Coordinates of C-alpha atoms and ligand atoms in Angstrom, one line a residue:
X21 CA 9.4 61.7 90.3
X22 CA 10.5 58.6 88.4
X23 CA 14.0 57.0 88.9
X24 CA 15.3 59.4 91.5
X25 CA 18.2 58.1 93.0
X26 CA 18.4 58.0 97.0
X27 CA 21.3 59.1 98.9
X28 CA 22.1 58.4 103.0
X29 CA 24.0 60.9 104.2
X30 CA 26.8 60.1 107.8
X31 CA 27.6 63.3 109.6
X32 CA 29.4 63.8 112.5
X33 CA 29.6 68.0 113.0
X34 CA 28.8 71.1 111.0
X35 CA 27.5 69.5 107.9
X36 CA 28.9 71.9 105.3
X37 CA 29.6 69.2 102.7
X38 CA 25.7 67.4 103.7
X39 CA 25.0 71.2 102.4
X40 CA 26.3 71.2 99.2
X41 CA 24.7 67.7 98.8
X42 CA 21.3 68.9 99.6
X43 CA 21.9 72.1 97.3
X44 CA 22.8 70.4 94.7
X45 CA 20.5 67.3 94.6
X46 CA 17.9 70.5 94.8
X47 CA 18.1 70.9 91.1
X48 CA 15.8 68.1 89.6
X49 CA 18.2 67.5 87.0
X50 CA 20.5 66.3 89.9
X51 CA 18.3 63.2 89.4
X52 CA 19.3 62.0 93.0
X53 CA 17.6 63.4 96.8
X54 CA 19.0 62.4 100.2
X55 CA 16.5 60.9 101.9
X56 CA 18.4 59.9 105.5
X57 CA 21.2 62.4 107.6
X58 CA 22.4 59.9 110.1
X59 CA 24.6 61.1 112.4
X60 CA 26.7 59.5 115.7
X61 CA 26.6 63.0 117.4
X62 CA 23.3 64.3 118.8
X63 CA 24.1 67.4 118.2
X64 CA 25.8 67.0 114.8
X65 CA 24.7 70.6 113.7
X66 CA 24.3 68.7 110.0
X67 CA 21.0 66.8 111.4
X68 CA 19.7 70.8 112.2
X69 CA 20.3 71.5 108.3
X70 CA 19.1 67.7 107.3
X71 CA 15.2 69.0 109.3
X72 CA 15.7 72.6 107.9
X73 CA 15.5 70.8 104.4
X74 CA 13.0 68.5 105.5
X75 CA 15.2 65.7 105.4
X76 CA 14.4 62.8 107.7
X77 CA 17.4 62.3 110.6
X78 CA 18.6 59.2 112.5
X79 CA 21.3 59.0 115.4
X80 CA 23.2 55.8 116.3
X81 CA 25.0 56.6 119.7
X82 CA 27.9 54.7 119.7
X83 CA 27.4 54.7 123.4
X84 CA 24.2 52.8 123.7
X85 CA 25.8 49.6 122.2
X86 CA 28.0 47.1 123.9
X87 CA 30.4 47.1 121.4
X88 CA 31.7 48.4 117.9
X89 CA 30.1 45.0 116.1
X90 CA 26.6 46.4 117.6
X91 CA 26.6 50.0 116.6
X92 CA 28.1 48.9 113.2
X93 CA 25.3 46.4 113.0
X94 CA 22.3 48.9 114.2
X95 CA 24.2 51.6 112.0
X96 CA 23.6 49.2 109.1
X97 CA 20.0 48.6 110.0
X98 CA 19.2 52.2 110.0
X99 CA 21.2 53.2 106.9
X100 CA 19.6 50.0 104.4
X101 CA 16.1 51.2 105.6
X102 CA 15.9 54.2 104.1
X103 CA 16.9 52.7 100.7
X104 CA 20.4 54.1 99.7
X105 CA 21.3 53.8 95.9
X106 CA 24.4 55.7 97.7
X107 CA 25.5 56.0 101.1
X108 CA 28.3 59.5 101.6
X109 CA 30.2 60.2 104.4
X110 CA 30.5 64.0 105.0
X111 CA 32.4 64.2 107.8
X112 CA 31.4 61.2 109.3
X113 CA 34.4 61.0 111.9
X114 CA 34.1 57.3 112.6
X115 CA 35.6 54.3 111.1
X116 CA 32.7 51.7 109.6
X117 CA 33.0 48.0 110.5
X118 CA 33.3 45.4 108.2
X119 CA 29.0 44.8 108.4
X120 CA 28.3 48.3 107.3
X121 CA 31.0 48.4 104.3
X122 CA 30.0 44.8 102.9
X123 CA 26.1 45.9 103.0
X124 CA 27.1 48.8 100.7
X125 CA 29.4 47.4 98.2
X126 CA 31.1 50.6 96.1
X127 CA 28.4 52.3 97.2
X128 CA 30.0 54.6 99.9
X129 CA 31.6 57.6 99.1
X130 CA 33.7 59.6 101.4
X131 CA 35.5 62.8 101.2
X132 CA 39.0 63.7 102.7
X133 CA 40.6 66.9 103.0
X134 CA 44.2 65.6 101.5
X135 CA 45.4 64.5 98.1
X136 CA 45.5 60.6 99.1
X137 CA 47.4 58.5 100.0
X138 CA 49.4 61.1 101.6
X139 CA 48.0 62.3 105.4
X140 CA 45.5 59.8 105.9
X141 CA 43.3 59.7 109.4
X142 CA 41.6 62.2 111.1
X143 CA 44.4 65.4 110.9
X144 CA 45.2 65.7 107.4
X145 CA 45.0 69.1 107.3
X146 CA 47.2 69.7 110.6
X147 CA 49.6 67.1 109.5
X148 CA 49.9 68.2 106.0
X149 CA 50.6 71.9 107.3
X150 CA 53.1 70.0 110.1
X151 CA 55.0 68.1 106.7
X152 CA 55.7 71.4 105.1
X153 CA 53.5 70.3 101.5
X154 CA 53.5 73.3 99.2
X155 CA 50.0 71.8 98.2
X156 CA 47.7 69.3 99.2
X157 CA 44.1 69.0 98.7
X158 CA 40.8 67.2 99.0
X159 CA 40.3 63.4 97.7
X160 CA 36.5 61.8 96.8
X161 CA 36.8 58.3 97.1
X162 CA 35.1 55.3 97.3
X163 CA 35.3 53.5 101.1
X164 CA 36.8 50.0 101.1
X165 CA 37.3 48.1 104.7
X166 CA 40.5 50.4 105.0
X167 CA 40.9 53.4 106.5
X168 CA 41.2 56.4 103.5
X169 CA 41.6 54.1 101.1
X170 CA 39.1 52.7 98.6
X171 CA 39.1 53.7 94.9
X172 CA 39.7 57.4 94.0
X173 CA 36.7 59.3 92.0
X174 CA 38.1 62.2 91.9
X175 CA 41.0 64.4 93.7
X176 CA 41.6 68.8 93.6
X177 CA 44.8 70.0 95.0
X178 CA 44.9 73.2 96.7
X179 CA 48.0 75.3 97.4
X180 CA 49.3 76.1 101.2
X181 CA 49.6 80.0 101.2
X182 CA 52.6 81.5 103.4
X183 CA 50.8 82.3 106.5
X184 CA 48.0 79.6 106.4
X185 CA 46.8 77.7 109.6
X186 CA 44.7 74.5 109.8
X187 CA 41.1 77.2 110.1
X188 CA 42.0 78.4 106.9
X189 CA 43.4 76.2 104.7
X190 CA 41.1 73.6 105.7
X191 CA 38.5 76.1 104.6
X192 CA 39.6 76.4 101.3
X193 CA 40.0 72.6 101.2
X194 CA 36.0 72.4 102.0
X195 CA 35.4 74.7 98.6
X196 CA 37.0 72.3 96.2
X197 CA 35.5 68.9 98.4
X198 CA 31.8 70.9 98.0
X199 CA 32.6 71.0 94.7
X200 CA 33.6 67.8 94.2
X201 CA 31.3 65.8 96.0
X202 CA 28.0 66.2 94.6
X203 CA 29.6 65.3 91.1
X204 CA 30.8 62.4 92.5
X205 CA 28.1 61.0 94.5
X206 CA 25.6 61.6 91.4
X207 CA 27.9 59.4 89.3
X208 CA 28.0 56.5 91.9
X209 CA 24.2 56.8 92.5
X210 CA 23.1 57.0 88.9
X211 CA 25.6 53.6 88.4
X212 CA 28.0 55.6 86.4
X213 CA 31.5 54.1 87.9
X214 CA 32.6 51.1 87.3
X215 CA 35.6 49.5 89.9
X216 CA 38.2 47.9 88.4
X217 CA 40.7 46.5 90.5
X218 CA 42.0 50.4 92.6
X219 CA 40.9 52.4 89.7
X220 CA 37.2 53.5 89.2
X221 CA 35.4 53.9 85.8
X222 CA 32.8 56.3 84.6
X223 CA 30.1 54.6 82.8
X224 CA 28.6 56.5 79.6
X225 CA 25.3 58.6 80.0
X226 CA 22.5 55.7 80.2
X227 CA 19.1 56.3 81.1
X228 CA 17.8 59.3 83.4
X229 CA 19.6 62.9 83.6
X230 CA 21.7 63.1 80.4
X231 CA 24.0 65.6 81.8
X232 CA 26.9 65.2 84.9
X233 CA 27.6 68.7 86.4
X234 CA 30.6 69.8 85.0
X235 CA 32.7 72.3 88.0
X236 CA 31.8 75.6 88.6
X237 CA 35.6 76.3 88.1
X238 CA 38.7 74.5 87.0
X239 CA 41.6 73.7 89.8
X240 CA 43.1 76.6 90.5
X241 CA 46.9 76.3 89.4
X242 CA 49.6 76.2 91.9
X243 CA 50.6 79.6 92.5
X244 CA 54.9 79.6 91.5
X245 CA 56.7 80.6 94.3
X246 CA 59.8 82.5 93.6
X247 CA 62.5 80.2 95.5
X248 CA 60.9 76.9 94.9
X249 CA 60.6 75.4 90.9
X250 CA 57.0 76.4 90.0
X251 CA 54.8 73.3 90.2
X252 CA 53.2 71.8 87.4
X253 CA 49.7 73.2 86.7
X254 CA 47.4 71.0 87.3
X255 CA 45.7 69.9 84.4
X256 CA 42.0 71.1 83.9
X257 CA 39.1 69.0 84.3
X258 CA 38.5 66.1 82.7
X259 CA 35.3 66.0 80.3
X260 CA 32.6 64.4 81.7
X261 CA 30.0 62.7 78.5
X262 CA 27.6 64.7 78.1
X263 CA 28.4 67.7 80.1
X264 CA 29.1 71.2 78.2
X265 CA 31.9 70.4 75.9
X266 CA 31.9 66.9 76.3
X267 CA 31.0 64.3 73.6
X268 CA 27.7 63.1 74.4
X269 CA 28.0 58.7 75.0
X270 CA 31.8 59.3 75.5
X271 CA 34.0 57.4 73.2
X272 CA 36.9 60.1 73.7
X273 CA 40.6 59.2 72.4
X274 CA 39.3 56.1 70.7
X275 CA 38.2 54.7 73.9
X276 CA 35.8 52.6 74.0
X277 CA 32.2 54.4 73.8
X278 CA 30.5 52.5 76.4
X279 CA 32.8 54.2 79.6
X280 CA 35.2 57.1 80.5
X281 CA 37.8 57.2 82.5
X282 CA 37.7 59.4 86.1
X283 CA 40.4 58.3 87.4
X284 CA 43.8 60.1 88.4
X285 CA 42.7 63.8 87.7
X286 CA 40.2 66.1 88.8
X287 CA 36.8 66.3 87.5
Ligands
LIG308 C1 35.6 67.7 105.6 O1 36.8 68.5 105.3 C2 35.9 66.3 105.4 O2 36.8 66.0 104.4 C3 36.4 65.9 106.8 O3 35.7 66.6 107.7 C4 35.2 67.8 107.0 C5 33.7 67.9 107.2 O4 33.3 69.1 107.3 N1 36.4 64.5 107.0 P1 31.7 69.4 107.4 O5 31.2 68.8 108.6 O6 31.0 68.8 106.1 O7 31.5 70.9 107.4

């Protein structure tokens, strides 16, 4: 197939979000494949759904290097032989050196189960529920040499029901990141966002698939409680060119044709 974009996948464990990846990128009008699962974990049970989809697998043990410079420099090796237009972390639970991030300049996308910046690291759920937040959420970004940090693509809050504990809130949080992050990582892998300083621009439509995904479903409004002010609904998603409803080439509220904003809402 011509122009197919190729996408390395990082797992570390179960591989849900790989999933929605590989479902999505099934559609040819995806116009991207993931063509690595790479994984630290031997028995990440994502590289068992990477060879169920005929997907080829790699595992970097961190273990077999001396240090963190050598696995991030093997991991690097492994990961820019197979290609990547785009690189995603789906649950990758390891921070990237310096060599891995600077190989793939705004090129790696990772998804994390809180609205960012708040509860960054490896317990955002747990520590969100610990805070007390009426809502958090998941956040798509892109990975700078900070932990949780690079430019946001696109963010989906979801509210913390009375009763909740990490198992199912976090579960919820997984349905609006498996929603999210196949849009996402199409954009970045068809060259559709642009960085600008923190903030991160959609390009227009330009050659290959016309059409970005739009969401199954809009972000579910913030249920109002009755002893707390109800919170703002959040607002729906913002049109993507070319997708149903959308003007095709952008050029929406007299911006200027060539990109569209994706920043700062949900997609
Ligand atoms: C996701 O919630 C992701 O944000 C976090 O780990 C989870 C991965 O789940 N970093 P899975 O392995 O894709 O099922």
């Amino acid at each position: 197939m011509a122009d197919v974009r190729r996408v390395a996948v990082l797992v570390s464990g179960h591989g849900s979000s790989l999933q929605s990846l590989m479902d999505a990128a099934a559609d040819p009008s995806y116009g991207a494949e993931v063509v690595l699962v790479a994984s630290d974990r031997p028995g990440a049970y994502g590289l068992e759904r990477a060879r169920a989809a005929g997907v080829e697998t790699a595992v970097v043990r961190p273990t077999d290097f001396p240090d963190r410079a050598a696995f991030d420099e093997a991991l690097t090796g492994v990961v820019a032989a197979a290609r990547p237009d785009v690189v995603c972390l789906a649950g990758f639970m390891r921070i990237l050196g310096p060599r891995f991030v600077r190989a793939f300049p705004d090129r790696i996308v990772n998804t994390h189960p809180s609205l960012l910046p708040a509860f960054r690291g490896a317990h955002a759920v747990r520590d969100a529920l610990a805070y007390g937040v009426r809502v958090t959420g998941c956040t798509v970004h892109l990975v700078d040499e900070e932990v949780d940090h690079g430019p946001v693509l696109m963010q989906a809050p979801v509210a913390v029901e009375d009763g909740d504990d990490e198992a199912s809130l976090h579960e919820r949080i997984k349905h609006e990141e498996h929603r999210l992050l196949p849009a996402a990582v199409r954009l970045v892998a068809l060259g559709r966002v642009r960085v600008d300083g923190r903030r991160a621009r959609l390009l227009a439509a330009g050659p290959g698939p016309a059409t970005v995904p739009a969401p199954t479903t809009a972000p579910a409004a913030v249920p109002a409680p009755t002893a707390v002010p109800a919170p703002a609904t959040v607002p729906g998603p913002a049109t993507v060119p070319g997708s149903p409803g959308g003007p095709a080439g952008g050029g929406r509220h007299g911006r200027a044709p060539d990109r569209e904003p994706i920043d700062g809402g949900t997609p």
